[in-house]
PDB file of C-alpha atoms in Angstrom:
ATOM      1  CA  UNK A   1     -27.772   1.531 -25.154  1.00 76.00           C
ATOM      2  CA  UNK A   2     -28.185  -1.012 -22.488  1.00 90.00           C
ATOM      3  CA  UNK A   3     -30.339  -1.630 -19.687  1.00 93.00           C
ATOM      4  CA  UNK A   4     -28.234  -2.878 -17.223  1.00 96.00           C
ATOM      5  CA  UNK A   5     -29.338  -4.446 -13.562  1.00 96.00           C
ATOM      6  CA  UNK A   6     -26.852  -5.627 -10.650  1.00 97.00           C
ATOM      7  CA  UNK A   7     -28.111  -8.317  -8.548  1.00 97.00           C
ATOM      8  CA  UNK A   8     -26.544  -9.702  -5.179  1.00 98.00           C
ATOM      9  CA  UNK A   9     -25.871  -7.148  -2.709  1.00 98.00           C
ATOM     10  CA  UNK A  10     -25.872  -7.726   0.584  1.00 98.00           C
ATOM     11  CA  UNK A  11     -24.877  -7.206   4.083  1.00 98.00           C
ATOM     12  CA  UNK A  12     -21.555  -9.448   5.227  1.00 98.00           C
ATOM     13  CA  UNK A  13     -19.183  -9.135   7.799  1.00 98.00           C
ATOM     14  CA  UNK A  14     -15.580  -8.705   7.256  1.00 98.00           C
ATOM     15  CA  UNK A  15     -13.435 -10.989   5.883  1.00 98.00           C
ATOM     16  CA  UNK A  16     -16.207 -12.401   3.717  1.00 98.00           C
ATOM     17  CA  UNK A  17     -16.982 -13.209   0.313  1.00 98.00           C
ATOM     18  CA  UNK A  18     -19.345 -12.160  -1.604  1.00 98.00           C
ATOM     19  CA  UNK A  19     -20.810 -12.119  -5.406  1.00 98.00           C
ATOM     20  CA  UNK A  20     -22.599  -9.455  -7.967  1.00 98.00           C
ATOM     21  CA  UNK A  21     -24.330 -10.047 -11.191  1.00 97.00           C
ATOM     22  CA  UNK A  22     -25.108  -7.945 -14.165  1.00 97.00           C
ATOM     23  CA  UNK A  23     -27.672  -8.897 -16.997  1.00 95.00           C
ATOM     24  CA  UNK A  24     -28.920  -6.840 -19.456  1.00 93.00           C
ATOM     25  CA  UNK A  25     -32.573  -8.422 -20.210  1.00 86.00           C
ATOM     26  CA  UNK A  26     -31.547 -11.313 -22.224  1.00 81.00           C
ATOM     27  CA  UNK A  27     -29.157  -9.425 -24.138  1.00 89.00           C
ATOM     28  CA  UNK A  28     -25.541 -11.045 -24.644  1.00 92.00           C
ATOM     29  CA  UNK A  29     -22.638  -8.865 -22.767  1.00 93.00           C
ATOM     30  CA  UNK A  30     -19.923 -10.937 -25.254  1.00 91.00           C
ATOM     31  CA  UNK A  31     -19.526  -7.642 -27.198  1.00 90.00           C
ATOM     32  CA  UNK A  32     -18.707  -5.326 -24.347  1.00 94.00           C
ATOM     33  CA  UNK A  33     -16.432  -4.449 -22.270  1.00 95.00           C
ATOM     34  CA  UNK A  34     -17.497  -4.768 -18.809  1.00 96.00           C
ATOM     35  CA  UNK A  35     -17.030  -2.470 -15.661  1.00 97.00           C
ATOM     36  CA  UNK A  36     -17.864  -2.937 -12.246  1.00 98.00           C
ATOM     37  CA  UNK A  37     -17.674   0.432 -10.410  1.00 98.00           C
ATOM     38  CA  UNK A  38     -18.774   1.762  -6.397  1.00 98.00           C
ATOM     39  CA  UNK A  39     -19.261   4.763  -4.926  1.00 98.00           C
ATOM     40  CA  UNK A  40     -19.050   4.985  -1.379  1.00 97.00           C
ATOM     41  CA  UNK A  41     -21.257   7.858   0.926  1.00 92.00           C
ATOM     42  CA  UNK A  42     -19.027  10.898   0.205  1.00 94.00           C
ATOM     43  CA  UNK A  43     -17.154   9.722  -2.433  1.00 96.00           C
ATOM     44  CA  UNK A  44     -16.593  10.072  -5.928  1.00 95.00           C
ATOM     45  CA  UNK A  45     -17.260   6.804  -8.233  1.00 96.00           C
ATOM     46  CA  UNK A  46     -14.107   4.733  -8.330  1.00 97.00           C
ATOM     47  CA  UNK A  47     -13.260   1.758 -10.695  1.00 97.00           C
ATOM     48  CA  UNK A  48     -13.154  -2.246  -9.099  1.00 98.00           C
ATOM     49  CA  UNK A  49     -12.168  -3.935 -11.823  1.00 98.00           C
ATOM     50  CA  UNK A  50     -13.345  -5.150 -15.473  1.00 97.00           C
ATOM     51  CA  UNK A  51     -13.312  -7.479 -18.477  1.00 96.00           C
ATOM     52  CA  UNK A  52     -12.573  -6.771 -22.464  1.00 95.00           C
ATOM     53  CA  UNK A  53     -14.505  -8.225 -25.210  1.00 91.00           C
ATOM     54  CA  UNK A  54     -12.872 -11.782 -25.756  1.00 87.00           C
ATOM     55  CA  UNK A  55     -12.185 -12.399 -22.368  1.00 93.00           C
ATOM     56  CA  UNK A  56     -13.977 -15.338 -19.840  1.00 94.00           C
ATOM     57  CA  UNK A  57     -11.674 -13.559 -16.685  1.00 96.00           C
ATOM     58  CA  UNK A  58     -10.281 -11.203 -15.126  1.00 96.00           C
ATOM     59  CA  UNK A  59      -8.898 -10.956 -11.396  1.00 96.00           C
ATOM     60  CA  UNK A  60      -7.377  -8.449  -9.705  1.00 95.00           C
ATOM     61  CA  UNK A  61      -6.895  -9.029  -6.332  1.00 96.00           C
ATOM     62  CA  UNK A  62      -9.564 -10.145  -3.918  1.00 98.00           C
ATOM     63  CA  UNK A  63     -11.403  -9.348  -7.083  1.00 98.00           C
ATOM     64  CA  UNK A  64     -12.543 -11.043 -10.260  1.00 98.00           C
ATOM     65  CA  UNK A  65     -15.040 -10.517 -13.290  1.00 98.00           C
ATOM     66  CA  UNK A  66     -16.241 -13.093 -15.164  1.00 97.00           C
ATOM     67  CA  UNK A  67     -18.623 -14.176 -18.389  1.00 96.00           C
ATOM     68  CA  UNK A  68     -20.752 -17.105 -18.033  1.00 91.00           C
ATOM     69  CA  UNK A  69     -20.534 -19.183 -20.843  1.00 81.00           C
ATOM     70  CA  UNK A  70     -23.603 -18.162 -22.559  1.00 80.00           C
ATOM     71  CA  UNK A  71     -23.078 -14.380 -22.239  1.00 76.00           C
ATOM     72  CA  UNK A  72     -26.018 -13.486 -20.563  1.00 86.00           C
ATOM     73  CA  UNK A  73     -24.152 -11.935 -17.371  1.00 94.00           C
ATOM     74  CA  UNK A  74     -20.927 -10.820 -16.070  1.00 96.00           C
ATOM     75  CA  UNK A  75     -20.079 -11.615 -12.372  1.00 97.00           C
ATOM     76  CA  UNK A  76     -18.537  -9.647  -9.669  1.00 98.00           C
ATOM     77  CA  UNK A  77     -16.248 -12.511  -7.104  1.00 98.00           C
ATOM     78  CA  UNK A  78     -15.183 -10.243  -4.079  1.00 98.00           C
ATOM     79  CA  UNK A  79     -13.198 -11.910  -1.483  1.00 98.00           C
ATOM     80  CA  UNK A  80     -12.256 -10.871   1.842  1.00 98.00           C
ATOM     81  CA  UNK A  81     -14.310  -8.403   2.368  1.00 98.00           C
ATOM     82  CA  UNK A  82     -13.431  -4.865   4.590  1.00 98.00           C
ATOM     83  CA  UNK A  83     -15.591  -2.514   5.739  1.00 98.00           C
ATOM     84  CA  UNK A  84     -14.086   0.206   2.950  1.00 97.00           C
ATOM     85  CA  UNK A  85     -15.631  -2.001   0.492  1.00 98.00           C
ATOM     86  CA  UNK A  86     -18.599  -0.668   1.604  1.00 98.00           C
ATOM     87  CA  UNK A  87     -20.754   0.704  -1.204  1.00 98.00           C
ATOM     88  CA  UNK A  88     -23.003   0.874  -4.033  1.00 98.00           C
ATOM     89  CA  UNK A  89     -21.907  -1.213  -6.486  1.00 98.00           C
ATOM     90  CA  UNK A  90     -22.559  -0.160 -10.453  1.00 98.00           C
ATOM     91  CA  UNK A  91     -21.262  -2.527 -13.405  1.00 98.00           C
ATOM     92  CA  UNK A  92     -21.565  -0.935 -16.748  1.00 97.00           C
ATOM     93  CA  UNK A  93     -20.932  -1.670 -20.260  1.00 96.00           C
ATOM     94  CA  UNK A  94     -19.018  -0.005 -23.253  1.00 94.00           C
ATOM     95  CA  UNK A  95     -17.868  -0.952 -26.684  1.00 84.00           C
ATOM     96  CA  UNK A  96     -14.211   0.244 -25.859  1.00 75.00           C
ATOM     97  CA  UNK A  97     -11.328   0.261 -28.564  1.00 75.00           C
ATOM     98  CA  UNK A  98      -8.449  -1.285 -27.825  1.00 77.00           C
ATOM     99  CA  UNK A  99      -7.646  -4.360 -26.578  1.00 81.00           C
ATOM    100  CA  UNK A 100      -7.702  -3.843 -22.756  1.00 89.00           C
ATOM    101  CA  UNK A 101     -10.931  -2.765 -21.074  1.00 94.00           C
ATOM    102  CA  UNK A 102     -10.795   0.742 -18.632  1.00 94.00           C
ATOM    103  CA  UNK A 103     -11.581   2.009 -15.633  1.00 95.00           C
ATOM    104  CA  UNK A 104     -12.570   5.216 -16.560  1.00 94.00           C
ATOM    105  CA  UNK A 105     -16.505   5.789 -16.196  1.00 94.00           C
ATOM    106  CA  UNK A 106     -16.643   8.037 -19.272  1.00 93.00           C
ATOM    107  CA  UNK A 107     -15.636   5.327 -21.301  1.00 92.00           C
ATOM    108  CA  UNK A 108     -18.976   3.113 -20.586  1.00 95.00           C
ATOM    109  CA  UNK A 109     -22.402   4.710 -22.093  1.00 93.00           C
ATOM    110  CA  UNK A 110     -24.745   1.856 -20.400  1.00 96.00           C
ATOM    111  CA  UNK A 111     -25.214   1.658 -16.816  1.00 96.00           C
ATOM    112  CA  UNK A 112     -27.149  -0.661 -13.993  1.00 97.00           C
ATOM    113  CA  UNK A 113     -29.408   1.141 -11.294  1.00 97.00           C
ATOM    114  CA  UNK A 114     -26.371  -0.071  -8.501  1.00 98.00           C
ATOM    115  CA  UNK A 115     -26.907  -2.941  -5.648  1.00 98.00           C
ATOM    116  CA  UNK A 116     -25.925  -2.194  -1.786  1.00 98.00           C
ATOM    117  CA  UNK A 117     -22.886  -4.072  -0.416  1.00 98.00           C
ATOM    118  CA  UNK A 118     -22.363  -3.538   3.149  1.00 98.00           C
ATOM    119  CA  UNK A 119     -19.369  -4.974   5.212  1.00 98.00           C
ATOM    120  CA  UNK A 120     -19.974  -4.630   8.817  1.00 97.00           C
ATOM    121  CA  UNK A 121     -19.783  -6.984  11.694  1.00 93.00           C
TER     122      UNK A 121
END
């Protein structure tokens, strides 16, 4: 329903930080959930983290997804950075019931082209 690009990957070396964008053309993201997801060479698609409808923030870790106050993108905050966090990085977008956002790709019907995040030294 959404065309979704992520913006910001890049090489880094371990132990640093590091931080993804997704925009949908102008469109607000206020409605939707939001998931950021990565699949690594080899490897299924996993979940990284995400944010409900209603929500400026959400961290998890060395991770944390937030709304700028406008709407117009979500952002991806990764912090110390390890070479298994190597990956393509996909955030996508949902209108999820409930009141708690999901990790479960078949839940999210709009999704971003991915963005490269390498961790090497």
């Amino acid at each position: 329903q959404l065309q979704l690009v992520e913006s910001g990957g890049d090489l880094v070396q371990p132990g640093g930080s590091l931080s993804l964008s997704c925009s949908a053309s102008g469109i607000s993201l206020d409605n939707y959930d939001i998931g950021w997801f990565r699949q690594a060479p080899g490897k299924e698609r996993e979940g990284v983290w995400c944010i409900s409808r209603g929500a400026s923030r959400a961290s998890d870790g060395r991770f944390t997804v937030s709304r700028d106050n406008a709407g117009n993108n979500v952002d991806l905050q990764m912090n110390s950075l390890k070479p298994e966090d190597t990956a393509i990085y996909y955030c996508a977008a949902g209108r999820v019931w409930g009141n708690a956002c999901t990790l479960q790709p078949a839940a999210y019907n709009s999704w971003g082209q991915g963005t490269q995040v390498t961790v090497s030294s």
